[in-house]
Structure formats: C-alpha cells, structure tokens
Amino acid sequence: MSAPVSGAAVLLAVAPGAPGDQERFRQTAARLGARLGGPPVLAAYVVPGGAAAALSLTDAVERTVAGGAEEVVVVPYVVEWKTGEWQDVPDTMQELARAHPAVRFRLAQPLGTAEALVDLAARSSAAAWALPAAGDPAPAPPAPAGAPREAPGLPAGGGAPAAGALPAHGAHVLACFGRVCQQYGGDAVHDALLAELAARGLDAGSAAPGAVKVTRTKCLAPCAGAALVCVYPGGDFYWNLRPELMPRFVDEVLVAGGSLAGHTFRPGDLPAAAGRP
C-alpha cells in the first residue's frame, strides 16, 4: 500500500547520538521519504535529551500536522524496544490522537520483527566469511584511481613507515571524542579549533614556533563538562566548549598562555556548574 497524499511519516530512534549521527539519521529519513514516493518523513527520538537539533516524537508529529498531514505513521528505527519505550511510545501515540482527533495515527512494528531484517543479517554473516579474522594482518585499503603506487614515506612494497621527526609544537590539545562530548558538539568544537589554528598559521603542519598539535581522544572525563579538551603542557581542562568560543580559546589560551574564564578547571576540581542545563 502506498502512502496517502495527505500522509506523513516519522522515523523514530530512541536517543540522539553525536551531531554526525543525527545528520546520518536525518539522511536516512530523507531516503525513506524518497522510497515512499514523496510524503515528508521527519527524524525524531523517544528521548531527545540535550541535543538542540533533535526532535521529540511529539514535536515531529506537531510539525507534520501543521504541514497539513491527515495521516501519520510512526516507524521505529530500532530492532526491538527496550526499557520503557514499548509502553511510552504507544502512550504518546494515544495522547497525540486525542490532541488531533481529525488525524489518523499508526505505529509500525520495530524492525526486529521483520523477516527482511533476518535476510539482511543472513547476507551480512555470509559476506563476513571472506573478511580477515581478528588478529590477522589487515590488508591495505585499495588506492583511489590515479593515486601513486607508493605513498611518500613508505618503503617500496609497503611495510613500516619511515621514521620521521615529530613536528615541533608549542601546545598539544587533546580533544575529547567520547560519546557524551560528541553528543554535546565535541566534533564541531574540534573542527572549529582546527579552522581557527589554520587561519592563524598555527596548525601542526606549520613551521610557527607556537604551532598547536590537536589529537582526538576517547573519553577524557568528567562527562559533566562536555564538550571538553585538555591542553599540555600544563594539563588544564576546558569544559562546556562551543564552536563560537574557539577564537577566544586560541587567543587567550593557546597564544597568550592564559585561561578561558568560566571554562577552565584543573584535574581533581569539579567544573563550576557541573551537570547540563
């Protein structure tokens, strides 16, 4: 059965991840809309959390109704419900139906009940037999068309890279890419930092004496300070960072050697306003 002309759909996940994860989920919703033949499909979450761009199920439905939808189908993008979602989502659907009596709402089954998902898992497991086993040497990825056969710095035929000097740098920034920091924009902070350093000629590839090396890390803790970085030498942490703070961070911390008021703490201390708003 094709989607009705006046219909809309909501692709529903449990909780948002990092901004990049949210963008891929929105792209999946757009692909679903194209597959359905045109009805709008919004990406939403049962628990939107602190992600500003994430829609709740109620928010997404309100948008579709405001856009003229008379029938709305909610499609759980989960293998199976966990914890309380199996009750919360149907309850929310009932509340929405009462709030919009002229709109017909339907809830699809989670993907785990679909035979097509078992078929996909079977194809994936069959393809895995051709993959290297864990612990086997990983083959080099295929070179893109037109790329030189031997990469600079590698001996002919591959093998270990040639030893080289670590570029001199005046500071080393460890940018946390743990799950919580990414949820609160850590990847955007990292990208904005690199852009600011490049604009000032202070990126790690420059010959400037105050050049800054930036390394992405796993969780640095404490997660209450997300998004955060740690700067060496010194070991100061900078918490609750946002991309728009990066010009000040570069000027006041990395260039002037000072601190960032309201965003600096030492190991063993607790950020001034631990916990998220």
PDB file of N, CA, C and O in Angstrom, residues 190-266:
ATOM      1  N   HIS A 190      36.019  20.579  17.773  1.00  0.00           N
ATOM      2  CA  HIS A 190      37.289  20.142  17.182  1.00  0.00           C
ATOM      3  C   HIS A 190      37.494  20.771  15.811  1.00  0.00           C
ATOM      4  O   HIS A 190      38.563  21.327  15.515  1.00  0.00           O
ATOM      5  N   ASP A 191      36.464  20.730  14.968  1.00  0.00           N
ATOM      6  CA  ASP A 191      36.595  21.292  13.619  1.00  0.00           C
ATOM      7  C   ASP A 191      36.806  22.800  13.664  1.00  0.00           C
ATOM      8  O   ASP A 191      37.604  23.357  12.893  1.00  0.00           O
ATOM      9  N   ALA A 192      36.080  23.492  14.565  1.00  0.00           N
ATOM     10  CA  ALA A 192      36.233  24.946  14.680  1.00  0.00           C
ATOM     11  C   ALA A 192      37.628  25.303  15.188  1.00  0.00           C
ATOM     12  O   ALA A 192      38.230  26.295  14.753  1.00  0.00           O
ATOM     13  N   LEU A 193      38.163  24.490  16.096  1.00  0.00           N
ATOM     14  CA  LEU A 193      39.514  24.729  16.602  1.00  0.00           C
ATOM     15  C   LEU A 193      40.541  24.601  15.485  1.00  0.00           C
ATOM     16  O   LEU A 193      41.426  25.459  15.327  1.00  0.00           O
ATOM     17  N   LEU A 194      40.433  23.542  14.695  1.00  0.00           N
ATOM     18  CA  LEU A 194      41.372  23.371  13.584  1.00  0.00           C
ATOM     19  C   LEU A 194      41.285  24.536  12.601  1.00  0.00           C
ATOM     20  O   LEU A 194      42.313  25.006  12.097  1.00  0.00           O
ATOM     21  N   ALA A 195      40.069  25.009  12.339  1.00  0.00           N
ATOM     22  CA  ALA A 195      39.896  26.124  11.409  1.00  0.00           C
ATOM     23  C   ALA A 195      40.545  27.393  11.951  1.00  0.00           C
ATOM     24  O   ALA A 195      41.195  28.152  11.204  1.00  0.00           O
ATOM     25  N   GLU A 196      40.379  27.655  13.249  1.00  0.00           N
ATOM     26  CA  GLU A 196      40.979  28.845  13.846  1.00  0.00           C
ATOM     27  C   GLU A 196      42.503  28.769  13.811  1.00  0.00           C
ATOM     28  O   GLU A 196      43.186  29.759  13.518  1.00  0.00           O
ATOM     29  N   LEU A 197      43.053  27.599  14.115  1.00  0.00           N
ATOM     30  CA  LEU A 197      44.505  27.444  14.082  1.00  0.00           C
ATOM     31  C   LEU A 197      45.050  27.628  12.675  1.00  0.00           C
ATOM     32  O   LEU A 197      46.080  28.293  12.470  1.00  0.00           O
ATOM     33  N   ALA A 198      44.356  27.062  11.696  1.00  0.00           N
ATOM     34  CA  ALA A 198      44.804  27.200  10.315  1.00  0.00           C
ATOM     35  C   ALA A 198      44.759  28.654   9.867  1.00  0.00           C
ATOM     36  O   ALA A 198      45.649  29.141   9.159  1.00  0.00           O
ATOM     37  N   ALA A 199      43.714  29.372  10.277  1.00  0.00           N
ATOM     38  CA  ALA A 199      43.572  30.776   9.882  1.00  0.00           C
ATOM     39  C   ALA A 199      44.700  31.629  10.437  1.00  0.00           C
ATOM     40  O   ALA A 199      45.067  32.654   9.844  1.00  0.00           O
ATOM     41  N   ARG A 200      45.268  31.233  11.580  1.00  0.00           N
ATOM     42  CA  ARG A 200      46.356  31.988  12.205  1.00  0.00           C
ATOM     43  C   ARG A 200      47.729  31.430  11.852  1.00  0.00           C
ATOM     44  O   ARG A 200      48.756  31.907  12.346  1.00  0.00           O
ATOM     45  N   GLY A 201      47.762  30.395  11.027  1.00  0.00           N
ATOM     46  CA  GLY A 201      49.032  29.774  10.693  1.00  0.00           C
ATOM     47  C   GLY A 201      49.649  29.020  11.844  1.00  0.00           C
ATOM     48  O   GLY A 201      50.880  28.880  11.929  1.00  0.00           O
ATOM     49  N   LEU A 202      48.803  28.507  12.746  1.00  0.00           N
ATOM     50  CA  LEU A 202      49.296  27.810  13.930  1.00  0.00           C
ATOM     51  C   LEU A 202      48.968  26.323  13.920  1.00  0.00           C
ATOM     52  O   LEU A 202      49.122  25.660  14.951  1.00  0.00           O
ATOM     53  N   ASP A 203      48.510  25.797  12.814  1.00  0.00           N
ATOM     54  CA  ASP A 203      48.200  24.375  12.764  1.00  0.00           C
ATOM     55  C   ASP A 203      49.491  23.571  12.816  1.00  0.00           C
ATOM     56  O   ASP A 203      50.589  24.083  12.578  1.00  0.00           O
ATOM     57  N   ALA A 204      49.354  22.293  13.140  1.00  0.00           N
ATOM     58  CA  ALA A 204      50.527  21.462  13.400  1.00  0.00           C
ATOM     59  C   ALA A 204      51.441  21.327  12.191  1.00  0.00           C
ATOM     60  O   ALA A 204      52.618  21.020  12.335  1.00  0.00           O
ATOM     61  N   GLY A 205      50.916  21.543  10.995  1.00  0.00           N
ATOM     62  CA  GLY A 205      51.747  21.420   9.809  1.00  0.00           C
ATOM     63  C   GLY A 205      52.565  22.660   9.509  1.00  0.00           C
ATOM     64  O   GLY A 205      53.376  22.653   8.580  1.00  0.00           O
ATOM     65  N   SER A 206      52.381  23.733  10.276  1.00  0.00           N
ATOM     66  CA  SER A 206      53.119  24.969  10.024  1.00  0.00           C
ATOM     67  C   SER A 206      54.466  24.929  10.730  1.00  0.00           C
ATOM     68  O   SER A 206      54.719  24.087  11.581  1.00  0.00           O
ATOM     69  N   ALA A 207      55.326  25.866  10.356  1.00  0.00           N
ATOM     70  CA  ALA A 207      56.645  25.953  10.986  1.00  0.00           C
ATOM     71  C   ALA A 207      56.664  26.981  12.106  1.00  0.00           C
ATOM     72  O   ALA A 207      57.729  27.289  12.647  1.00  0.00           O
ATOM     73  N   ALA A 208      55.497  27.517  12.483  1.00  0.00           N
ATOM     74  CA  ALA A 208      55.442  28.546  13.520  1.00  0.00           C
ATOM     75  C   ALA A 208      55.890  27.969  14.854  1.00  0.00           C
ATOM     76  O   ALA A 208      55.529  26.840  15.201  1.00  0.00           O
ATOM     77  N   PRO A 209      56.663  28.722  15.654  1.00  0.00           N
ATOM     78  CA  PRO A 209      57.126  28.200  16.946  1.00  0.00           C
ATOM     79  C   PRO A 209      55.983  27.923  17.916  1.00  0.00           C
ATOM     80  O   PRO A 209      56.128  27.107  18.818  1.00  0.00           O
ATOM     81  N   GLY A 210      54.862  28.603  17.747  1.00  0.00           N
ATOM     82  CA  GLY A 210      53.719  28.373  18.623  1.00  0.00           C
ATOM     83  C   GLY A 210      52.683  27.452  18.023  1.00  0.00           C
ATOM     84  O   GLY A 210      51.514  27.485  18.435  1.00  0.00           O
ATOM     85  N   ALA A 211      53.073  26.623  17.064  1.00  0.00           N
ATOM     86  CA  ALA A 211      52.126  25.719  16.415  1.00  0.00           C
ATOM     87  C   ALA A 211      51.478  24.795  17.450  1.00  0.00           C
ATOM     88  O   ALA A 211      52.072  24.479  18.482  1.00  0.00           O
ATOM     89  N   VAL A 212      50.268  24.375  17.147  1.00  0.00           N
ATOM     90  CA  VAL A 212      49.487  23.572  18.089  1.00  0.00           C
ATOM     91  C   VAL A 212      49.136  22.235  17.451  1.00  0.00           C
ATOM     92  O   VAL A 212      48.597  22.185  16.338  1.00  0.00           O
ATOM     93  N   LYS A 213      49.442  21.163  18.156  1.00  0.00           N
ATOM     94  CA  LYS A 213      49.066  19.833  17.717  1.00  0.00           C
ATOM     95  C   LYS A 213      47.736  19.474  18.378  1.00  0.00           C
ATOM     96  O   LYS A 213      47.568  19.658  19.588  1.00  0.00           O
ATOM     97  N   VAL A 214      46.786  18.980  17.603  1.00  0.00           N
ATOM     98  CA  VAL A 214      45.474  18.607  18.123  1.00  0.00           C
ATOM     99  C   VAL A 214      45.271  17.111  17.898  1.00  0.00           C
ATOM    100  O   VAL A 214      45.442  16.615  16.778  1.00  0.00           O
ATOM    101  N   THR A 215      44.903  16.388  18.956  1.00  0.00           N
ATOM    102  CA  THR A 215      44.694  14.948  18.872  1.00  0.00           C
ATOM    103  C   THR A 215      43.322  14.603  19.416  1.00  0.00           C
ATOM    104  O   THR A 215      42.954  15.029  20.517  1.00  0.00           O
ATOM    105  N   ARG A 216      42.573  13.842  18.664  1.00  0.00           N
ATOM    106  CA  ARG A 216      41.283  13.355  19.153  1.00  0.00           C
ATOM    107  C   ARG A 216      41.519  12.168  20.082  1.00  0.00           C
ATOM    108  O   ARG A 216      42.355  11.315  19.806  1.00  0.00           O
ATOM    109  N   THR A 217      40.777  12.118  21.166  1.00  0.00           N
ATOM    110  CA  THR A 217      40.941  11.039  22.135  1.00  0.00           C
ATOM    111  C   THR A 217      39.600  10.378  22.427  1.00  0.00           C
ATOM    112  O   THR A 217      38.547  10.880  22.054  1.00  0.00           O
ATOM    113  N   LYS A 218      39.665   9.265  23.140  1.00  0.00           N
ATOM    114  CA  LYS A 218      38.462   8.687  23.713  1.00  0.00           C
ATOM    115  C   LYS A 218      38.094   9.506  24.962  1.00  0.00           C
ATOM    116  O   LYS A 218      38.670  10.549  25.220  1.00  0.00           O
ATOM    117  N   CYS A 219      37.131   9.013  25.730  1.00  0.00           N
ATOM    118  CA  CYS A 219      36.588   9.783  26.848  1.00  0.00           C
ATOM    119  C   CYS A 219      37.689  10.249  27.800  1.00  0.00           C
ATOM    120  O   CYS A 219      38.495   9.459  28.278  1.00  0.00           O
ATOM    121  N   LEU A 220      37.709  11.565  28.060  1.00  0.00           N
ATOM    122  CA  LEU A 220      38.677  12.140  28.994  1.00  0.00           C
ATOM    123  C   LEU A 220      38.109  12.273  30.403  1.00  0.00           C
ATOM    124  O   LEU A 220      38.867  12.336  31.357  1.00  0.00           O
ATOM    125  N   ALA A 221      36.762  12.383  30.517  1.00  0.00           N
ATOM    126  CA  ALA A 221      36.080  12.607  31.797  1.00  0.00           C
ATOM    127  C   ALA A 221      36.502  13.971  32.359  1.00  0.00           C
ATOM    128  O   ALA A 221      37.589  14.456  32.040  1.00  0.00           O
ATOM    129  N   PRO A 222      35.675  14.622  33.157  1.00  0.00           N
ATOM    130  CA  PRO A 222      34.325  14.214  33.552  1.00  0.00           C
ATOM    131  C   PRO A 222      33.293  14.592  32.500  1.00  0.00           C
ATOM    132  O   PRO A 222      33.328  15.679  31.927  1.00  0.00           O
ATOM    133  N   CYS A 223      32.356  13.703  32.282  1.00  0.00           N
ATOM    134  CA  CYS A 223      31.356  13.932  31.240  1.00  0.00           C
ATOM    135  C   CYS A 223      30.461  15.125  31.553  1.00  0.00           C
ATOM    136  O   CYS A 223      29.836  15.681  30.653  1.00  0.00           O
ATOM    137  N   ALA A 224      30.371  15.525  32.833  1.00  0.00           N
ATOM    138  CA  ALA A 224      29.569  16.698  33.183  1.00  0.00           C
ATOM    139  C   ALA A 224      30.089  17.951  32.516  1.00  0.00           C
ATOM    140  O   ALA A 224      29.365  18.938  32.410  1.00  0.00           O
ATOM    141  N   GLY A 225      31.350  17.921  32.056  1.00  0.00           N
ATOM    142  CA  GLY A 225      31.923  19.108  31.422  1.00  0.00           C
ATOM    143  C   GLY A 225      31.853  19.105  29.917  1.00  0.00           C
ATOM    144  O   GLY A 225      32.413  19.988  29.274  1.00  0.00           O
ATOM    145  N   ALA A 226      31.156  18.152  29.318  1.00  0.00           N
ATOM    146  CA  ALA A 226      31.123  18.057  27.854  1.00  0.00           C
ATOM    147  C   ALA A 226      30.586  19.347  27.230  1.00  0.00           C
ATOM    148  O   ALA A 226      29.674  19.960  27.777  1.00  0.00           O
ATOM    149  N   ALA A 227      31.160  19.745  26.119  1.00  0.00           N
ATOM    150  CA  ALA A 227      32.311  19.179  25.429  1.00  0.00           C
ATOM    151  C   ALA A 227      33.590  19.781  26.010  1.00  0.00           C
ATOM    152  O   ALA A 227      33.623  20.966  26.341  1.00  0.00           O
ATOM    153  N   LEU A 228      34.651  18.968  26.112  1.00  0.00           N
ATOM    154  CA  LEU A 228      35.859  19.455  26.779  1.00  0.00           C
ATOM    155  C   LEU A 228      37.114  19.038  26.036  1.00  0.00           C
ATOM    156  O   LEU A 228      37.114  18.128  25.214  1.00  0.00           O
ATOM    157  N   VAL A 229      38.208  19.771  26.360  1.00  0.00           N
ATOM    158  CA  VAL A 229      39.542  19.445  25.860  1.00  0.00           C
ATOM    159  C   VAL A 229      40.520  19.574  27.021  1.00  0.00           C
ATOM    160  O   VAL A 229      40.213  20.174  28.051  1.00  0.00           O
ATOM    161  N   CYS A 230      41.700  19.007  26.845  1.00  0.00           N
ATOM    162  CA  CYS A 230      42.792  19.138  27.811  1.00  0.00           C
ATOM    163  C   CYS A 230      44.019  19.638  27.056  1.00  0.00           C
ATOM    164  O   CYS A 230      44.299  19.172  25.943  1.00  0.00           O
ATOM    165  N   VAL A 231      44.721  20.612  27.634  1.00  0.00           N
ATOM    166  CA  VAL A 231      45.843  21.252  26.951  1.00  0.00           C
ATOM    167  C   VAL A 231      47.142  20.970  27.708  1.00  0.00           C
ATOM    168  O   VAL A 231      47.228  21.172  28.933  1.00  0.00           O
ATOM    169  N   TYR A 232      48.159  20.530  26.972  1.00  0.00           N
ATOM    170  CA  TYR A 232      49.502  20.331  27.503  1.00  0.00           C
ATOM    171  C   TYR A 232      50.485  21.222  26.752  1.00  0.00           C
ATOM    172  O   TYR A 232      50.272  21.490  25.571  1.00  0.00           O
ATOM    173  N   PRO A 233      51.559  21.692  27.407  1.00  0.00           N
ATOM    174  CA  PRO A 233      51.922  21.405  28.800  1.00  0.00           C
ATOM    175  C   PRO A 233      51.006  22.148  29.776  1.00  0.00           C
ATOM    176  O   PRO A 233      50.436  23.170  29.432  1.00  0.00           O
ATOM    177  N   GLY A 234      50.869  21.598  30.939  1.00  0.00           N
ATOM    178  CA  GLY A 234      50.046  22.209  31.967  1.00  0.00           C
ATOM    179  C   GLY A 234      48.939  21.291  32.431  1.00  0.00           C
ATOM    180  O   GLY A 234      48.698  21.154  33.618  1.00  0.00           O
ATOM    181  N   GLY A 235      48.245  20.663  31.489  1.00  0.00           N
ATOM    182  CA  GLY A 235      47.210  19.715  31.849  1.00  0.00           C
ATOM    183  C   GLY A 235      45.895  20.337  32.264  1.00  0.00           C
ATOM    184  O   GLY A 235      45.072  19.674  32.893  1.00  0.00           O
ATOM    185  N   ASP A 236      45.669  21.623  31.931  1.00  0.00           N
ATOM    186  CA  ASP A 236      44.388  22.246  32.251  1.00  0.00           C
ATOM    187  C   ASP A 236      43.291  21.689  31.358  1.00  0.00           C
ATOM    188  O   ASP A 236      43.508  21.417  30.163  1.00  0.00           O
ATOM    189  N   PHE A 237      42.099  21.546  31.934  1.00  0.00           N
ATOM    190  CA  PHE A 237      40.915  21.142  31.189  1.00  0.00           C
ATOM    191  C   PHE A 237      40.069  22.376  30.883  1.00  0.00           C
ATOM    192  O   PHE A 237      40.010  23.319  31.685  1.00  0.00           O
ATOM    193  N   TYR A 238      39.411  22.337  29.745  1.00  0.00           N
ATOM    194  CA  TYR A 238      38.500  23.415  29.343  1.00  0.00           C
ATOM    195  C   TYR A 238      37.167  22.760  29.014  1.00  0.00           C
ATOM    196  O   TYR A 238      37.088  21.888  28.154  1.00  0.00           O
ATOM    197  N   TRP A 239      36.119  23.181  29.722  1.00  0.00           N
ATOM    198  CA  TRP A 239      34.848  22.468  29.680  1.00  0.00           C
ATOM    199  C   TRP A 239      33.736  23.336  29.108  1.00  0.00           C
ATOM    200  O   TRP A 239      33.882  24.547  28.952  1.00  0.00           O
ATOM    201  N   ASN A 240      32.621  22.695  28.781  1.00  0.00           N
ATOM    202  CA  ASN A 240      31.439  23.367  28.237  1.00  0.00           C
ATOM    203  C   ASN A 240      31.820  24.239  27.046  1.00  0.00           C
ATOM    204  O   ASN A 240      31.405  25.398  26.946  1.00  0.00           O
ATOM    205  N   LEU A 241      32.611  23.675  26.145  1.00  0.00           N
ATOM    206  CA  LEU A 241      33.072  24.422  24.983  1.00  0.00           C
ATOM    207  C   LEU A 241      32.047  24.363  23.850  1.00  0.00           C
ATOM    208  O   LEU A 241      31.305  23.407  23.707  1.00  0.00           O
ATOM    209  N   ARG A 242      32.060  25.419  23.060  1.00  0.00           N
ATOM    210  CA  ARG A 242      31.208  25.511  21.881  1.00  0.00           C
ATOM    211  C   ARG A 242      32.031  26.051  20.722  1.00  0.00           C
ATOM    212  O   ARG A 242      33.043  26.747  20.955  1.00  0.00           O
ATOM    213  N   PRO A 243      31.654  25.788  19.500  1.00  0.00           N
ATOM    214  CA  PRO A 243      32.466  26.266  18.368  1.00  0.00           C
ATOM    215  C   PRO A 243      32.719  27.765  18.399  1.00  0.00           C
ATOM    216  O   PRO A 243      33.823  28.222  18.066  1.00  0.00           O
ATOM    217  N   GLU A 244      31.724  28.565  18.826  1.00  0.00           N
ATOM    218  CA  GLU A 244      31.904  30.017  18.808  1.00  0.00           C
ATOM    219  C   GLU A 244      32.906  30.512  19.844  1.00  0.00           C
ATOM    220  O   GLU A 244      33.331  31.679  19.809  1.00  0.00           O
ATOM    221  N   LEU A 245      33.313  29.648  20.788  1.00  0.00           N
ATOM    222  CA  LEU A 245      34.327  30.025  21.772  1.00  0.00           C
ATOM    223  C   LEU A 245      35.748  29.826  21.256  1.00  0.00           C
ATOM    224  O   LEU A 245      36.711  30.272  21.903  1.00  0.00           O
ATOM    225  N   MET A 246      35.913  29.167  20.121  1.00  0.00           N
ATOM    226  CA  MET A 246      37.248  28.806  19.679  1.00  0.00           C
ATOM    227  C   MET A 246      38.147  29.997  19.350  1.00  0.00           C
ATOM    228  O   MET A 246      39.353  29.943  19.628  1.00  0.00           O
ATOM    229  N   PRO A 247      37.652  31.117  18.793  1.00  0.00           N
ATOM    230  CA  PRO A 247      38.569  32.265  18.614  1.00  0.00           C
ATOM    231  C   PRO A 247      39.155  32.748  19.940  1.00  0.00           C
ATOM    232  O   PRO A 247      40.361  33.004  20.031  1.00  0.00           O
ATOM    233  N   ARG A 248      38.330  32.852  20.987  1.00  0.00           N
ATOM    234  CA  ARG A 248      38.830  33.249  22.301  1.00  0.00           C
ATOM    235  C   ARG A 248      39.776  32.196  22.869  1.00  0.00           C
ATOM    236  O   ARG A 248      40.807  32.519  23.471  1.00  0.00           O
ATOM    237  N   PHE A 249      39.415  30.918  22.697  1.00  0.00           N
ATOM    238  CA  PHE A 249      40.241  29.833  23.224  1.00  0.00           C
ATOM    239  C   PHE A 249      41.642  29.886  22.614  1.00  0.00           C
ATOM    240  O   PHE A 249      42.648  29.766  23.327  1.00  0.00           O
ATOM    241  N   VAL A 250      41.711  30.089  21.306  1.00  0.00           N
ATOM    242  CA  VAL A 250      43.018  30.150  20.651  1.00  0.00           C
ATOM    243  C   VAL A 250      43.792  31.376  21.128  1.00  0.00           C
ATOM    244  O   VAL A 250      44.983  31.287  21.487  1.00  0.00           O
ATOM    245  N   ASP A 251      43.129  32.544  21.153  1.00  0.00           N
ATOM    246  CA  ASP A 251      43.831  33.776  21.516  1.00  0.00           C
ATOM    247  C   ASP A 251      44.246  33.792  22.985  1.00  0.00           C
ATOM    248  O   ASP A 251      45.384  34.136  23.317  1.00  0.00           O
ATOM    249  N   GLU A 252      43.312  33.434  23.886  1.00  0.00           N
ATOM    250  CA  GLU A 252      43.550  33.604  25.309  1.00  0.00           C
ATOM    251  C   GLU A 252      44.316  32.445  25.935  1.00  0.00           C
ATOM    252  O   GLU A 252      45.057  32.641  26.914  1.00  0.00           O
ATOM    253  N   VAL A 253      44.147  31.235  25.396  1.00  0.00           N
ATOM    254  CA  VAL A 253      44.799  30.064  25.998  1.00  0.00           C
ATOM    255  C   VAL A 253      46.043  29.661  25.213  1.00  0.00           C
ATOM    256  O   VAL A 253      47.148  29.578  25.759  1.00  0.00           O
ATOM    257  N   LEU A 254      45.878  29.412  23.928  1.00  0.00           N
ATOM    258  CA  LEU A 254      46.975  28.835  23.151  1.00  0.00           C
ATOM    259  C   LEU A 254      48.005  29.869  22.715  1.00  0.00           C
ATOM    260  O   LEU A 254      49.173  29.535  22.551  1.00  0.00           O
ATOM    261  N   VAL A 255      47.579  31.113  22.519  1.00  0.00           N
ATOM    262  CA  VAL A 255      48.531  32.158  22.116  1.00  0.00           C
ATOM    263  C   VAL A 255      49.057  32.916  23.333  1.00  0.00           C
ATOM    264  O   VAL A 255      50.267  33.047  23.530  1.00  0.00           O
ATOM    265  N   ALA A 256      48.138  33.408  24.176  1.00  0.00           N
ATOM    266  CA  ALA A 256      48.553  34.231  25.325  1.00  0.00           C
ATOM    267  C   ALA A 256      48.998  33.401  26.518  1.00  0.00           C
ATOM    268  O   ALA A 256      49.606  33.932  27.449  1.00  0.00           O
ATOM    269  N   GLY A 257      48.671  32.091  26.524  1.00  0.00           N
ATOM    270  CA  GLY A 257      49.082  31.242  27.634  1.00  0.00           C
ATOM    271  C   GLY A 257      48.273  31.444  28.895  1.00  0.00           C
ATOM    272  O   GLY A 257      48.712  31.048  29.985  1.00  0.00           O
ATOM    273  N   GLY A 258      47.080  32.036  28.776  1.00  0.00           N
ATOM    274  CA  GLY A 258      46.235  32.253  29.938  1.00  0.00           C
ATOM    275  C   GLY A 258      45.173  31.187  30.071  1.00  0.00           C
ATOM    276  O   GLY A 258      45.400  30.016  29.742  1.00  0.00           O
ATOM    277  N   SER A 259      44.027  31.584  30.585  1.00  0.00           N
ATOM    278  CA  SER A 259      42.923  30.649  30.762  1.00  0.00           C
ATOM    279  C   SER A 259      41.681  31.226  30.091  1.00  0.00           C
ATOM    280  O   SER A 259      41.696  32.361  29.597  1.00  0.00           O
ATOM    281  N   LEU A 260      40.622  30.446  30.081  1.00  0.00           N
ATOM    282  CA  LEU A 260      39.354  30.866  29.494  1.00  0.00           C
ATOM    283  C   LEU A 260      38.361  30.987  30.639  1.00  0.00           C
ATOM    284  O   LEU A 260      37.915  29.975  31.207  1.00  0.00           O
ATOM    285  N   ALA A 261      38.035  32.211  31.011  1.00  0.00           N
ATOM    286  CA  ALA A 261      37.215  32.465  32.195  1.00  0.00           C
ATOM    287  C   ALA A 261      35.902  31.690  32.131  1.00  0.00           C
ATOM    288  O   ALA A 261      35.199  31.713  31.125  1.00  0.00           O
ATOM    289  N   GLY A 262      35.609  30.980  33.234  1.00  0.00           N
ATOM    290  CA  GLY A 262      34.372  30.229  33.322  1.00  0.00           C
ATOM    291  C   GLY A 262      34.401  28.880  32.650  1.00  0.00           C
ATOM    292  O   GLY A 262      33.422  28.133  32.701  1.00  0.00           O
ATOM    293  N   HIS A 263      35.535  28.532  32.017  1.00  0.00           N
ATOM    294  CA  HIS A 263      35.612  27.266  31.288  1.00  0.00           C
ATOM    295  C   HIS A 263      36.870  26.480  31.621  1.00  0.00           C
ATOM    296  O   HIS A 263      37.172  25.498  30.948  1.00  0.00           O
ATOM    297  N   THR A 264      37.624  26.889  32.657  1.00  0.00           N
ATOM    298  CA  THR A 264      38.909  26.262  32.968  1.00  0.00           C
ATOM    299  C   THR A 264      38.839  25.553  34.315  1.00  0.00           C
ATOM    300  O   THR A 264      38.302  26.101  35.277  1.00  0.00           O
ATOM    301  N   PHE A 265      39.360  24.344  34.378  1.00  0.00           N
ATOM    302  CA  PHE A 265      39.498  23.671  35.671  1.00  0.00           C
ATOM    303  C   PHE A 265      40.677  22.709  35.635  1.00  0.00           C
ATOM    304  O   PHE A 265      41.097  22.262  34.567  1.00  0.00           O
ATOM    305  N   ARG A 266      41.191  22.421  36.815  1.00  0.00           N
ATOM    306  CA  ARG A 266      42.331  21.547  36.946  1.00  0.00           C
ATOM    307  C   ARG A 266      41.873  20.147  37.311  1.00  0.00           C
ATOM    308  O   ARG A 266      40.805  19.956  37.901  1.00  0.00           O
TER     309      ARG A 266
END
